[in-house]
C-alpha cells in the first residue's frame, strides 16, 4: 500500500510530550497538521514548543530559519474534534485511559468520514479493546512512537483483532515515508519492545538481588562487554522506577502472572522509598550534589608470568578471543578436545565460556578441579571488560592467573560470585527467548522483532540475530541450564527456540 500523500491532513490529539513530537514529525514530512488538546491553550503551547525545539537546531547550524517557518506554518491548533473532520489520519496521544480514548474515537467516528484512519499511540492499552464498540473498528490501529518522537526511529504499527491489513500497510508505508523504522505487531501486552526488553531489566535486578555484583559492575559489564549503550540500572534510573515498575507490573498482570515477567522486589522497594532515579536525585545511584559516584568492582592489576594458552577443540564462539590473545603476544597451543567443548587451559587451570551452569556445577559435571568461567562478549576483539566466576577448587594462584590473562588482553576483570550464565550471556539468552516467544505467538516476524529492538532501544544487535550467531543449540542449552539451576519456569526455553535448535535452523536464514 502506498504512503499517505504529503498533502493529506494529519490530526494529532493531545499536545503533550508525545503529541507535540508526533505533530512535528508529520509537519516535517510535509503534511498540514491539526493539533487538538482539550486543555485551553495546550495546542498552541505544543506548537510553540516545537518551534523552540526547531530553533535550537537553527542555533546549532543544523536547520535554516526558513524551514522552521515552513514547518510551523503547516501546524494549526484545532479547538474542537469537529475541526478534524477532513483529516486523512488521526493520531491520538491523550491520557492513558481506555474509557477516555474510547469516547474520543467514538466522537471522531461521528465527525470523520469512513476513509479516515484512526490510530492510538497507547503504550499499554489493547488496540482491540480501544476499537471494540466502534462502528468501523477495522479502520483503527496502533501507531506507537517512542519518546522523543522526532528523534526515536521506531514506530510499532499495531493491528487489533479487527484492523484491516491494508490500514496497517498504509500506516507502515507512511511511517517509513516520514523517515521512521516501522514494524508490524499484533495487539498483545507490551507489543514488541516493552515485552521483549523485560529481561534486560529483570536479569540485572535478579543478579543484583542475589549478590552476584553491584549495579555499577553489572552496568559496566553490559556496556563494555555486551555493547549495550547503557546498563540496566542506569537506564532504569533514567526512565524512572515508577514508570519502569508500572510497565513491568502491567505486562506481568496482562500475561496472568507469567513468572518470566515477574516484577522485582528490589525495584518495588525503590518506588516505595521514593527513590525514582535521576528525577528524584536517587535510585540505584546517588545523583545528589556531592555524592560519590559508584565505580565498578574491577580486579587490581596482577603481574604474572603466563604459561602457554592451550586451546582444546574448535574455538567457535571464542575464536576472536583466541586471536586477541595471539595478538597480545601469548603463546597459543592448539589441541584436540576430549570433552567436545572448546576449553582454554592455562597451567592447571581450565577456562571456558559459560553455558548457563555455574562454575561449581560445571566443574563437578566435567570432573575438573579448577574451573574459571568467563562471560559472553558482543565482540571479543573490542570488549574492554569481562565477568569471571570460579569453582571452589580455584586457588589464589589460579585466580591471579585468570585475572592476569584477561588483563593482558586489555580487559578489566570483574569477578562475580559463582552465578549461572554470568551477565551478558544470561541477558542475551533471555532476550532471545522472549523474542522467540513473541515470534512463536505471531506478535511479529523475527525480522521486525530485531529491527524494533535496535531502532527502539539502540540494542547493539537484534536478540534473534545474536542468538543465530551464537548458535541456537548453544542458546537453548544455556536456557535449559538456567532453568535447571534455579528450578524455575521463568527460564523455560521458548518452544520455537527449541524447535529451531533441533532443526539446526536460524531465525534469519
Ligand atoms: P502527556 O500527559 O504529556 O500529554 C497528554 C495530553 O493529552 C495533555 O496535554 C492533555 O491535556 C491531553 N488530553 C488528555 N485528555 C484529552 C482529551 N480527552 N482530549 C484531548 N486532549 C486530551 O502524555 P504523553 O506522555 O504525551 O502520553 C500520551 C499518550 O502516549 C499516552 O497514551 C501514553 O501512554 C503514550 N505514550 C507515551 C510515551 C512517553 O514516553 N511519554 C511513549 C509512548 C507512548
Coordinates of C-alpha atoms and ligand atoms in Angstrom, one line a residue:
X1 CA 0.0 0.0 0.0
X2 CA 1.3 3.5 -0.8
X3 CA 2.0 6.0 2.0
X4 CA -0.4 8.9 2.5
X5 CA 0.4 11.9 0.3
X6 CA 2.1 14.9 1.9
X7 CA -1.0 16.9 1.0
X8 CA -3.1 14.7 3.3
X9 CA -4.2 16.3 6.5
X10 CA -2.9 14.7 9.7
X11 CA -4.7 15.3 13.0
X12 CA -3.0 14.8 16.3
X13 CA -5.0 14.7 19.5
X14 CA -3.2 15.5 22.8
X15 CA -0.4 18.1 22.7
X16 CA 1.7 16.7 25.5
X17 CA 5.2 15.3 25.2
X18 CA 4.2 12.7 22.6
X19 CA 1.5 14.5 20.7
X20 CA 3.6 17.6 20.0
X21 CA 6.5 15.5 18.9
X22 CA 4.4 13.4 16.6
X23 CA 2.8 16.6 15.1
X24 CA 6.4 17.8 14.5
X25 CA 7.3 14.6 12.6
X26 CA 4.2 14.8 10.4
X27 CA 4.7 18.5 9.7
X28 CA 8.4 18.0 8.9
X29 CA 7.3 15.3 6.4
X30 CA 5.2 18.0 4.6
X31 CA 1.7 17.3 5.9
X32 CA -0.8 20.0 7.0
X33 CA -1.2 19.2 10.7
X34 CA -4.1 19.9 13.1
X35 CA -3.3 19.7 16.7
X36 CA -6.1 19.4 19.3
X37 CA -6.0 19.3 23.1
X38 CA -8.9 19.7 25.4
X39 CA -6.8 21.8 27.8
X40 CA -7.2 25.5 26.9
X41 CA -4.1 26.9 25.1
X42 CA -2.3 23.5 25.2
X43 CA -2.4 23.0 21.4
X44 CA -0.8 26.4 20.8
X45 CA 1.8 25.8 23.5
X46 CA 2.6 22.4 21.8
X47 CA 3.3 24.3 18.6
X48 CA 5.3 26.9 20.4
X49 CA 7.3 24.1 22.0
X50 CA 8.0 22.6 18.5
X51 CA 9.2 26.0 17.3
X52 CA 11.5 26.2 20.3
X53 CA 13.0 22.7 19.6
X54 CA 13.5 23.5 15.9
X55 CA 15.1 26.9 16.7
X56 CA 17.6 25.1 18.9
X57 CA 18.6 23.3 15.7
X58 CA 18.9 26.6 13.8
X59 CA 21.2 27.9 16.6
X60 CA 23.4 24.8 16.1
X61 CA 23.5 25.4 12.3
X62 CA 21.6 22.2 11.6
X63 CA 18.5 23.9 10.1
X64 CA 17.6 27.1 8.3
X65 CA 15.2 29.5 9.9
X66 CA 13.0 29.5 6.7
X67 CA 12.5 25.8 7.2
X68 CA 11.3 26.3 10.7
X69 CA 8.8 28.9 9.5
X70 CA 7.6 26.5 6.8
X71 CA 7.1 23.6 9.2
X72 CA 5.4 25.8 11.8
X73 CA 3.1 27.3 9.2
X74 CA 1.8 23.7 8.5
X75 CA 0.7 23.3 12.1
X76 CA -2.7 24.7 13.2
X77 CA -4.3 24.4 16.6
X78 CA -7.8 22.9 16.4
X79 CA -10.3 23.9 19.2
X80 CA -12.7 21.0 18.7
X81 CA -12.7 17.5 17.3
X82 CA -15.2 18.7 14.7
X83 CA -12.3 20.7 13.1
X84 CA -10.5 17.4 12.4
X85 CA -13.3 16.2 10.1
X86 CA -11.3 16.4 6.9
X87 CA -8.2 14.6 8.2
X88 CA -6.9 11.5 6.4
X89 CA -5.2 10.2 9.5
X90 CA -5.8 10.9 13.2
X91 CA -3.1 10.0 15.8
X92 CA -4.4 10.1 19.3
X93 CA -1.9 10.8 22.1
X94 CA -4.0 11.7 25.1
X95 CA -4.2 10.4 28.7
X96 CA -3.6 6.6 29.0
X97 CA -7.3 5.8 29.8
X98 CA -9.3 3.2 27.9
X99 CA -12.6 4.9 28.7
X100 CA -11.4 8.3 27.6
X101 CA -9.8 7.0 24.5
X102 CA -12.9 5.1 23.5
X103 CA -15.0 8.2 24.0
X104 CA -12.7 10.3 21.8
X105 CA -12.7 7.7 19.0
X106 CA -16.5 7.3 19.1
X107 CA -16.8 11.1 18.7
X108 CA -14.2 11.1 15.9
X109 CA -16.2 8.4 14.0
X110 CA -19.2 10.7 14.1
X111 CA -17.3 13.7 12.6
X112 CA -14.8 12.0 10.2
X113 CA -15.6 10.1 7.0
X114 CA -15.2 6.3 6.7
X115 CA -11.9 6.7 4.8
X116 CA -10.1 8.4 7.8
X117 CA -7.6 6.2 9.5
X118 CA -7.8 6.3 13.3
X119 CA -4.7 5.5 15.4
X120 CA -3.7 5.4 19.0
X121 CA -0.2 6.0 20.4
X122 CA -1.1 4.0 23.5
X123 CA 1.8 2.1 25.0
X124 CA -0.1 -0.2 27.3
X125 CA -3.8 -0.5 26.3
X126 CA -5.1 -3.1 23.9
X127 CA -5.9 -1.8 20.4
X128 CA -8.6 -4.5 20.1
X129 CA -10.2 -3.1 23.2
X130 CA -10.0 0.5 22.2
X131 CA -11.6 -0.4 18.8
X132 CA -14.4 -2.5 20.4
X133 CA -17.8 -0.8 20.1
X134 CA -16.7 1.5 17.2
X135 CA -18.8 1.4 14.1
X136 CA -15.7 0.8 12.0
X137 CA -13.2 -1.0 14.2
X138 CA -11.3 -2.2 11.1
X139 CA -10.1 1.4 10.5
X140 CA -8.4 1.7 13.9
X141 CA -4.8 0.6 14.6
X142 CA -2.0 1.5 16.9
X143 CA 0.9 3.8 15.9
X144 CA 3.3 3.5 18.8
X145 CA 6.0 6.2 18.7
X146 CA 8.9 6.3 21.2
X147 CA 9.9 9.3 23.2
X148 CA 11.1 11.8 22.0
X149 CA 9.1 11.1 18.8
X150 CA 11.1 13.4 16.5
X151 CA 14.4 11.6 17.5
X152 CA 13.4 7.9 18.0
X153 CA 13.2 6.0 14.8
X154 CA 10.9 3.1 15.8
X155 CA 7.1 3.1 15.2
X156 CA 5.3 -0.1 16.1
X157 CA 2.2 -0.4 13.8
X158 CA -0.2 -2.4 15.9
X159 CA -3.1 -4.4 14.5
X160 CA -6.0 -5.2 16.7
X161 CA -8.3 -8.2 16.1
X162 CA -10.4 -6.1 13.6
X163 CA -7.8 -4.0 12.0
X164 CA -7.8 -4.3 8.2
X165 CA -4.5 -5.4 6.7
X166 CA -4.5 -2.5 4.2
X167 CA -4.9 0.0 7.1
X168 CA -1.8 -1.4 8.8
X169 CA 0.1 -1.4 5.4
X170 CA -0.8 2.2 4.7
X171 CA 0.4 3.3 8.2
X172 CA 3.6 1.3 7.8
X173 CA 4.4 2.9 4.4
X174 CA 3.5 6.4 5.9
X175 CA 5.8 5.9 8.9
X176 CA 8.5 4.9 6.5
X177 CA 7.9 7.9 4.3
X178 CA 8.4 10.0 7.5
X179 CA 11.9 8.6 7.9
X180 CA 10.9 6.2 10.7
X181 CA 11.6 2.5 11.1
X182 CA 8.2 0.9 11.2
X183 CA 7.4 -2.7 12.3
X184 CA 4.2 -4.6 12.3
X185 CA 2.9 -6.1 15.6
X186 CA -0.3 -7.6 16.8
X187 CA -2.1 -6.1 19.8
X188 CA -0.6 -8.1 22.7
X189 CA 0.6 -6.8 26.1
X190 CA 3.8 -4.7 25.7
X191 CA 3.6 -5.1 21.9
X192 CA 7.2 -5.9 20.9
X193 CA 9.7 -3.6 22.6
X194 CA 8.0 -3.3 26.0
X195 CA 7.7 -7.1 26.2
X196 CA 11.0 -8.3 24.7
X197 CA 13.0 -5.8 26.7
X198 CA 11.7 -7.0 30.1
X199 CA 14.6 -9.5 30.7
X200 CA 17.2 -6.7 30.2
X201 CA 16.0 -5.2 33.5
X202 CA 14.8 -8.4 35.2
X203 CA 18.1 -10.3 34.9
X204 CA 20.1 -7.3 36.1
X205 CA 17.8 -6.9 39.1
X206 CA 18.0 -10.6 39.8
X207 CA 21.8 -10.7 39.6
X208 CA 22.0 -7.8 42.0
X209 CA 19.4 -9.2 44.4
X210 CA 21.4 -12.5 44.5
X211 CA 24.6 -10.5 45.3
X212 CA 26.4 -11.5 42.1
X213 CA 27.7 -8.0 41.7
X214 CA 26.9 -4.3 42.3
X215 CA 24.8 -2.2 39.9
X216 CA 27.9 -0.3 38.8
X217 CA 29.7 -3.5 38.0
X218 CA 26.7 -5.0 36.2
X219 CA 26.2 -1.8 34.2
X220 CA 29.8 -1.7 33.2
X221 CA 29.8 -5.3 32.0
X222 CA 26.6 -4.9 29.9
X223 CA 28.2 -1.7 28.3
X224 CA 31.8 -2.8 28.0
X225 CA 31.3 -6.5 27.3
X226 CA 27.7 -6.6 26.0
X227 CA 27.9 -3.5 23.8
X228 CA 24.7 -2.0 25.2
X229 CA 24.5 1.8 25.1
X230 CA 23.5 1.8 28.8
X231 CA 23.4 -0.8 31.6
X232 CA 20.0 -1.8 33.1
X233 CA 20.5 0.1 36.4
X234 CA 21.5 3.5 34.9
X235 CA 18.7 3.0 32.3
X236 CA 16.1 2.3 34.9
X237 CA 17.3 5.3 36.9
X238 CA 16.9 7.4 33.7
X239 CA 13.4 6.1 32.8
X240 CA 12.2 6.4 36.4
X241 CA 11.5 3.4 38.6
X242 CA 7.8 4.4 39.0
X243 CA 7.4 4.2 35.2
X244 CA 9.6 1.1 34.6
X245 CA 8.0 -0.8 37.5
X246 CA 4.5 0.1 36.3
X247 CA 5.3 -1.2 32.8
X248 CA 6.7 -4.4 34.3
X249 CA 3.6 -4.8 36.5
X250 CA 1.2 -4.2 33.7
X251 CA 2.9 -6.8 31.4
X252 CA 3.1 -9.3 34.3
X253 CA -0.6 -8.9 35.1
X254 CA -1.6 -9.0 31.4
X255 CA 0.2 -12.3 31.0
X256 CA -1.7 -13.7 34.0
X257 CA 1.3 -13.7 36.3
X258 CA 3.8 -15.5 34.0
X259 CA 6.9 -15.6 36.1
X260 CA 9.0 -14.6 33.1
X261 CA 7.7 -11.1 33.7
X262 CA 7.8 -11.1 37.5
X263 CA 8.4 -7.7 38.9
X264 CA 11.4 -7.2 41.3
X265 CA 11.0 -6.6 45.0
X266 CA 14.2 -4.6 44.8
X267 CA 12.6 -2.2 42.4
X268 CA 9.4 -2.1 44.3
X269 CA 11.4 -1.0 47.4
X270 CA 12.9 1.9 45.4
X271 CA 9.4 3.0 44.4
X272 CA 8.1 2.8 47.9
X273 CA 11.1 4.8 49.2
X274 CA 10.5 7.5 46.5
X275 CA 14.0 6.8 45.0
X276 CA 12.7 7.1 41.5
X277 CA 16.1 7.6 39.8
X278 CA 17.6 10.7 38.3
X279 CA 14.4 12.7 38.6
X280 CA 14.2 12.3 42.4
X281 CA 18.0 12.5 42.9
X282 CA 18.4 8.9 44.0
X283 CA 17.8 5.5 42.5
X284 CA 20.3 2.8 42.2
X285 CA 22.8 5.6 42.0
X286 CA 23.0 8.8 44.0
X287 CA 22.7 11.9 41.9
X288 CA 22.6 14.4 44.7
X289 CA 25.2 17.1 44.8
X290 CA 28.5 16.0 46.4
X291 CA 27.5 12.3 46.2
X292 CA 30.3 9.9 45.4
X293 CA 29.9 8.2 42.0
X294 CA 29.8 4.4 42.2
X295 CA 32.6 2.6 40.4
X296 CA 32.6 -1.0 39.1
X297 CA 34.4 -3.6 41.1
X298 CA 37.3 -4.5 38.8
X299 CA 40.3 -6.5 39.9
X300 CA 43.6 -4.7 40.6
X301 CA 46.4 -5.2 38.1
X302 CA 48.1 -8.6 38.5
X303 CA 51.6 -9.3 37.3
X304 CA 52.1 -13.0 36.4
X305 CA 54.2 -15.0 34.0
X306 CA 51.6 -16.5 31.8
X307 CA 52.2 -20.1 30.6
X308 CA 51.2 -21.0 27.0
X309 CA 47.5 -20.8 26.5
X310 CA 46.2 -24.2 25.3
X311 CA 43.0 -24.2 23.2
X312 CA 41.2 -27.5 23.1
X313 CA 38.8 -28.2 20.3
X314 CA 37.2 -25.8 17.7
X315 CA 37.2 -22.3 19.2
X316 CA 33.8 -21.5 17.7
X317 CA 32.3 -18.5 19.6
X318 CA 35.5 -17.8 21.4
X319 CA 37.7 -17.7 18.2
X320 CA 38.1 -13.9 18.4
X321 CA 39.2 -14.2 22.0
X322 CA 42.0 -16.6 21.0
X323 CA 43.0 -14.3 18.1
X324 CA 43.2 -11.4 20.6
X325 CA 45.4 -13.5 22.9
X326 CA 47.6 -14.3 20.0
X327 CA 47.9 -10.6 19.1
X328 CA 48.7 -9.8 22.7
X329 CA 51.8 -12.0 22.2
X330 CA 50.7 -15.1 24.2
X331 CA 51.9 -18.4 23.1
X332 CA 49.0 -20.4 21.8
X333 CA 48.9 -24.2 21.6
X334 CA 46.0 -26.0 19.8
X335 CA 44.8 -29.4 20.8
X336 CA 42.0 -31.8 20.1
X337 CA 39.2 -31.6 22.6
X338 CA 38.4 -34.6 24.7
X339 CA 35.1 -33.2 26.1
X340 CA 33.9 -31.9 22.7
X341 CA 33.6 -28.4 24.1
X342 CA 36.1 -25.7 23.4
X343 CA 38.2 -25.0 26.5
X344 CA 41.2 -23.0 27.4
X345 CA 43.9 -24.3 29.7
X346 CA 46.4 -22.1 31.5
X347 CA 48.8 -24.3 33.6
X348 CA 46.5 -26.4 35.8
X349 CA 43.5 -24.1 35.3
X350 CA 40.6 -24.7 32.9
X351 CA 38.7 -21.7 31.4
X352 CA 35.5 -21.9 29.5
X353 CA 32.7 -19.7 28.1
X354 CA 29.7 -20.1 30.4
X355 CA 26.9 -22.3 29.2
X356 CA 24.3 -21.4 31.8
X357 CA 25.7 -23.7 34.6
X358 CA 27.6 -22.1 37.5
X359 CA 31.3 -22.9 37.8
X360 CA 30.7 -25.2 40.8
X361 CA 28.2 -27.3 39.0
X362 CA 30.1 -27.5 35.7
X363 CA 33.4 -28.4 37.5
X364 CA 31.6 -31.3 39.2
X365 CA 29.9 -32.4 35.9
X366 CA 33.1 -32.3 33.9
X367 CA 35.4 -33.7 36.7
X368 CA 37.5 -30.5 36.8
X369 CA 39.5 -29.5 39.8
X370 CA 39.8 -25.8 39.0
X371 CA 37.5 -24.1 36.5
X372 CA 37.0 -20.4 35.7
X373 CA 34.0 -19.4 33.6
X374 CA 34.0 -16.3 31.5
X375 CA 31.1 -14.4 30.1
X376 CA 29.9 -13.7 26.6
X377 CA 31.1 -10.6 24.8
X378 CA 29.4 -8.9 21.9
X379 CA 32.8 -8.8 20.3
X380 CA 35.8 -10.4 22.0
X381 CA 38.0 -8.3 19.8
X382 CA 36.9 -5.0 21.2
X383 CA 35.3 -5.8 24.6
X384 CA 37.0 -3.8 27.4
X385 CA 35.7 -5.7 30.4
X386 CA 34.7 -9.3 31.2
X387 CA 33.0 -11.1 34.0
X388 CA 34.6 -14.2 35.5
X389 CA 33.4 -16.8 38.1
X390 CA 35.4 -19.5 39.8
X391 CA 34.7 -23.0 41.0
X392 CA 35.7 -23.7 44.7
X393 CA 38.9 -25.5 43.6
X394 CA 40.4 -22.3 42.1
X395 CA 43.2 -21.3 44.5
X396 CA 44.7 -17.8 44.8
X397 CA 47.4 -18.5 42.3
X398 CA 45.0 -19.7 39.6
X399 CA 42.7 -16.8 40.4
X400 CA 45.6 -14.4 39.7
X401 CA 46.5 -16.3 36.6
X402 CA 43.0 -15.9 35.1
X403 CA 42.9 -12.2 36.1
X404 CA 46.4 -11.6 34.5
X405 CA 45.3 -13.4 31.3
X406 CA 42.3 -11.1 30.6
X407 CA 44.2 -8.0 31.8
X408 CA 46.9 -8.9 29.4
X409 CA 44.3 -8.7 26.6
X410 CA 43.4 -5.2 27.8
X411 CA 40.2 -6.1 29.6
X412 CA 39.0 -5.0 33.0
X413 CA 38.3 -8.1 35.0
X414 CA 35.2 -8.3 37.2
X415 CA 34.9 -11.4 39.5
X416 CA 31.3 -12.3 40.3
X417 CA 30.1 -14.7 42.9
X418 CA 29.6 -18.0 41.2
X419 CA 26.4 -17.3 39.2
X420 CA 24.8 -19.4 36.4
X421 CA 25.0 -17.8 33.0
X422 CA 27.0 -14.8 34.3
X423 CA 25.8 -11.4 33.0
X424 CA 25.9 -10.8 29.2
X425 CA 25.2 -14.4 28.2
X426 CA 22.3 -14.7 30.6
X427 CA 20.8 -11.4 29.5
X428 CA 21.1 -12.2 25.8
X429 CA 19.7 -15.7 26.1
X430 CA 16.7 -14.4 27.9
X431 CA 16.1 -11.5 25.4
X432 CA 16.4 -14.0 22.6
X433 CA 14.0 -16.4 24.4
X434 CA 11.4 -13.7 24.8
X435 CA 11.8 -12.6 21.2
X436 CA 11.4 -16.2 20.1
X437 CA 8.2 -16.5 22.0
X438 CA 6.8 -13.2 20.5
X439 CA 7.5 -14.6 17.1
X440 CA 6.0 -18.0 18.0
X441 CA 2.8 -16.3 19.2
X442 CA 2.5 -14.3 15.9
X443 CA 3.2 -10.9 17.6
X444 CA 5.8 -10.0 14.9
X445 CA 8.2 -11.5 12.5
X446 CA 11.8 -12.3 13.5
X447 CA 13.0 -9.5 11.3
X448 CA 10.6 -6.9 12.7
X449 CA 11.4 -8.0 16.3
X450 CA 15.1 -7.4 15.8
X451 CA 14.5 -4.1 13.9
X452 CA 12.3 -3.0 16.8
X453 CA 14.9 -3.8 19.5
X454 CA 17.6 -2.0 17.6
X455 CA 15.6 1.1 16.5
X456 CA 13.6 1.4 19.7
X457 CA 16.3 0.7 22.3
X458 CA 19.6 1.0 20.4
X459 CA 20.5 -2.6 21.1
X460 CA 23.8 -3.4 19.5
X461 CA 22.3 -6.5 17.8
X462 CA 18.8 -7.8 17.4
X463 CA 18.3 -10.6 20.0
X464 CA 17.4 -13.2 17.4
X465 CA 20.3 -12.4 15.1
X466 CA 22.6 -12.5 18.1
X467 CA 21.2 -16.0 19.0
X468 CA 21.6 -17.1 15.4
X469 CA 25.3 -16.0 15.6
X470 CA 25.9 -17.9 18.8
X471 CA 24.1 -21.0 17.6
X472 CA 20.5 -21.7 18.7
X473 CA 21.7 -25.0 20.2
X474 CA 24.0 -23.2 22.5
X475 CA 21.4 -20.6 23.5
X476 CA 18.9 -23.4 24.1
X477 CA 21.4 -25.3 26.2
X478 CA 22.1 -22.1 28.2
X479 CA 18.5 -21.6 29.0
X480 CA 18.0 -25.3 30.0
X481 CA 20.9 -25.0 32.4
X482 CA 19.5 -21.8 33.9
X483 CA 16.2 -23.5 34.3
X484 CA 17.9 -26.5 36.0
X485 CA 20.0 -24.2 38.2
X486 CA 17.0 -22.3 39.5
X487 CA 14.3 -24.9 39.1
X488 CA 12.1 -22.1 37.8
X489 CA 9.6 -21.8 34.9
X490 CA 11.0 -18.3 34.4
X491 CA 13.9 -19.7 32.4
X492 CA 11.9 -22.2 30.3
X493 CA 13.0 -22.1 26.7
X494 CA 10.5 -21.0 24.1
X495 CA 9.3 -23.9 22.1
X496 CA 10.2 -22.1 18.9
X497 CA 13.8 -21.7 20.0
X498 CA 13.9 -25.4 20.8
X499 CA 12.4 -26.4 17.5
X500 CA 14.8 -24.2 15.5
X501 CA 17.7 -25.5 17.5
X502 CA 16.7 -29.1 16.9
X503 CA 16.2 -28.5 13.2
X504 CA 19.6 -26.8 13.0
X505 CA 18.0 -23.7 11.5
X506 CA 18.2 -20.0 12.2
X507 CA 15.7 -17.1 12.7
X508 CA 17.3 -15.2 9.8
X509 CA 18.3 -17.6 7.1
Ligands
LIG1 P1 1.0 14.0 28.4 O1 0.4 13.9 29.7 O2 2.4 14.7 28.2 O3 0.0 14.6 27.3 C1 -1.3 14.2 27.2 C2 -2.1 15.4 26.6 O4 -3.4 15.0 26.3 C3 -2.2 16.6 27.6 O5 -1.8 17.8 27.0 C4 -3.7 16.6 27.9 O6 -4.3 17.8 28.1 C5 -4.3 16.0 26.7 N1 -5.6 15.3 26.9 C6 -6.0 14.5 27.9 N2 -7.2 14.0 27.7 C7 -7.7 14.6 26.5 C8 -8.9 14.5 25.7 N3 -9.9 13.8 26.2 N4 -8.9 15.2 24.6 C9 -7.9 15.9 24.2 N5 -6.7 16.1 24.8 C10 -6.6 15.4 26.0 O7 1.1 12.4 27.9 P2 2.2 11.8 26.9 O8 3.4 11.3 27.7 O9 2.4 12.6 25.8 O10 1.4 10.4 26.5 C11 0.3 10.4 25.7 C12 0.0 9.0 25.2 O11 1.2 8.5 24.5 C13 -0.4 8.0 26.2 O12 -1.3 7.1 25.7 C14 0.9 7.3 26.5 O13 0.7 6.0 27.0 C15 1.5 7.3 25.2 N6 3.0 7.1 25.1 C16 3.8 7.9 26.0 C17 5.2 7.7 25.9 C18 6.1 8.5 26.8 O14 7.3 8.2 26.9 N7 5.6 9.6 27.5 C19 5.8 6.9 24.9 C20 4.9 6.2 24.0 C21 3.5 6.3 24.1

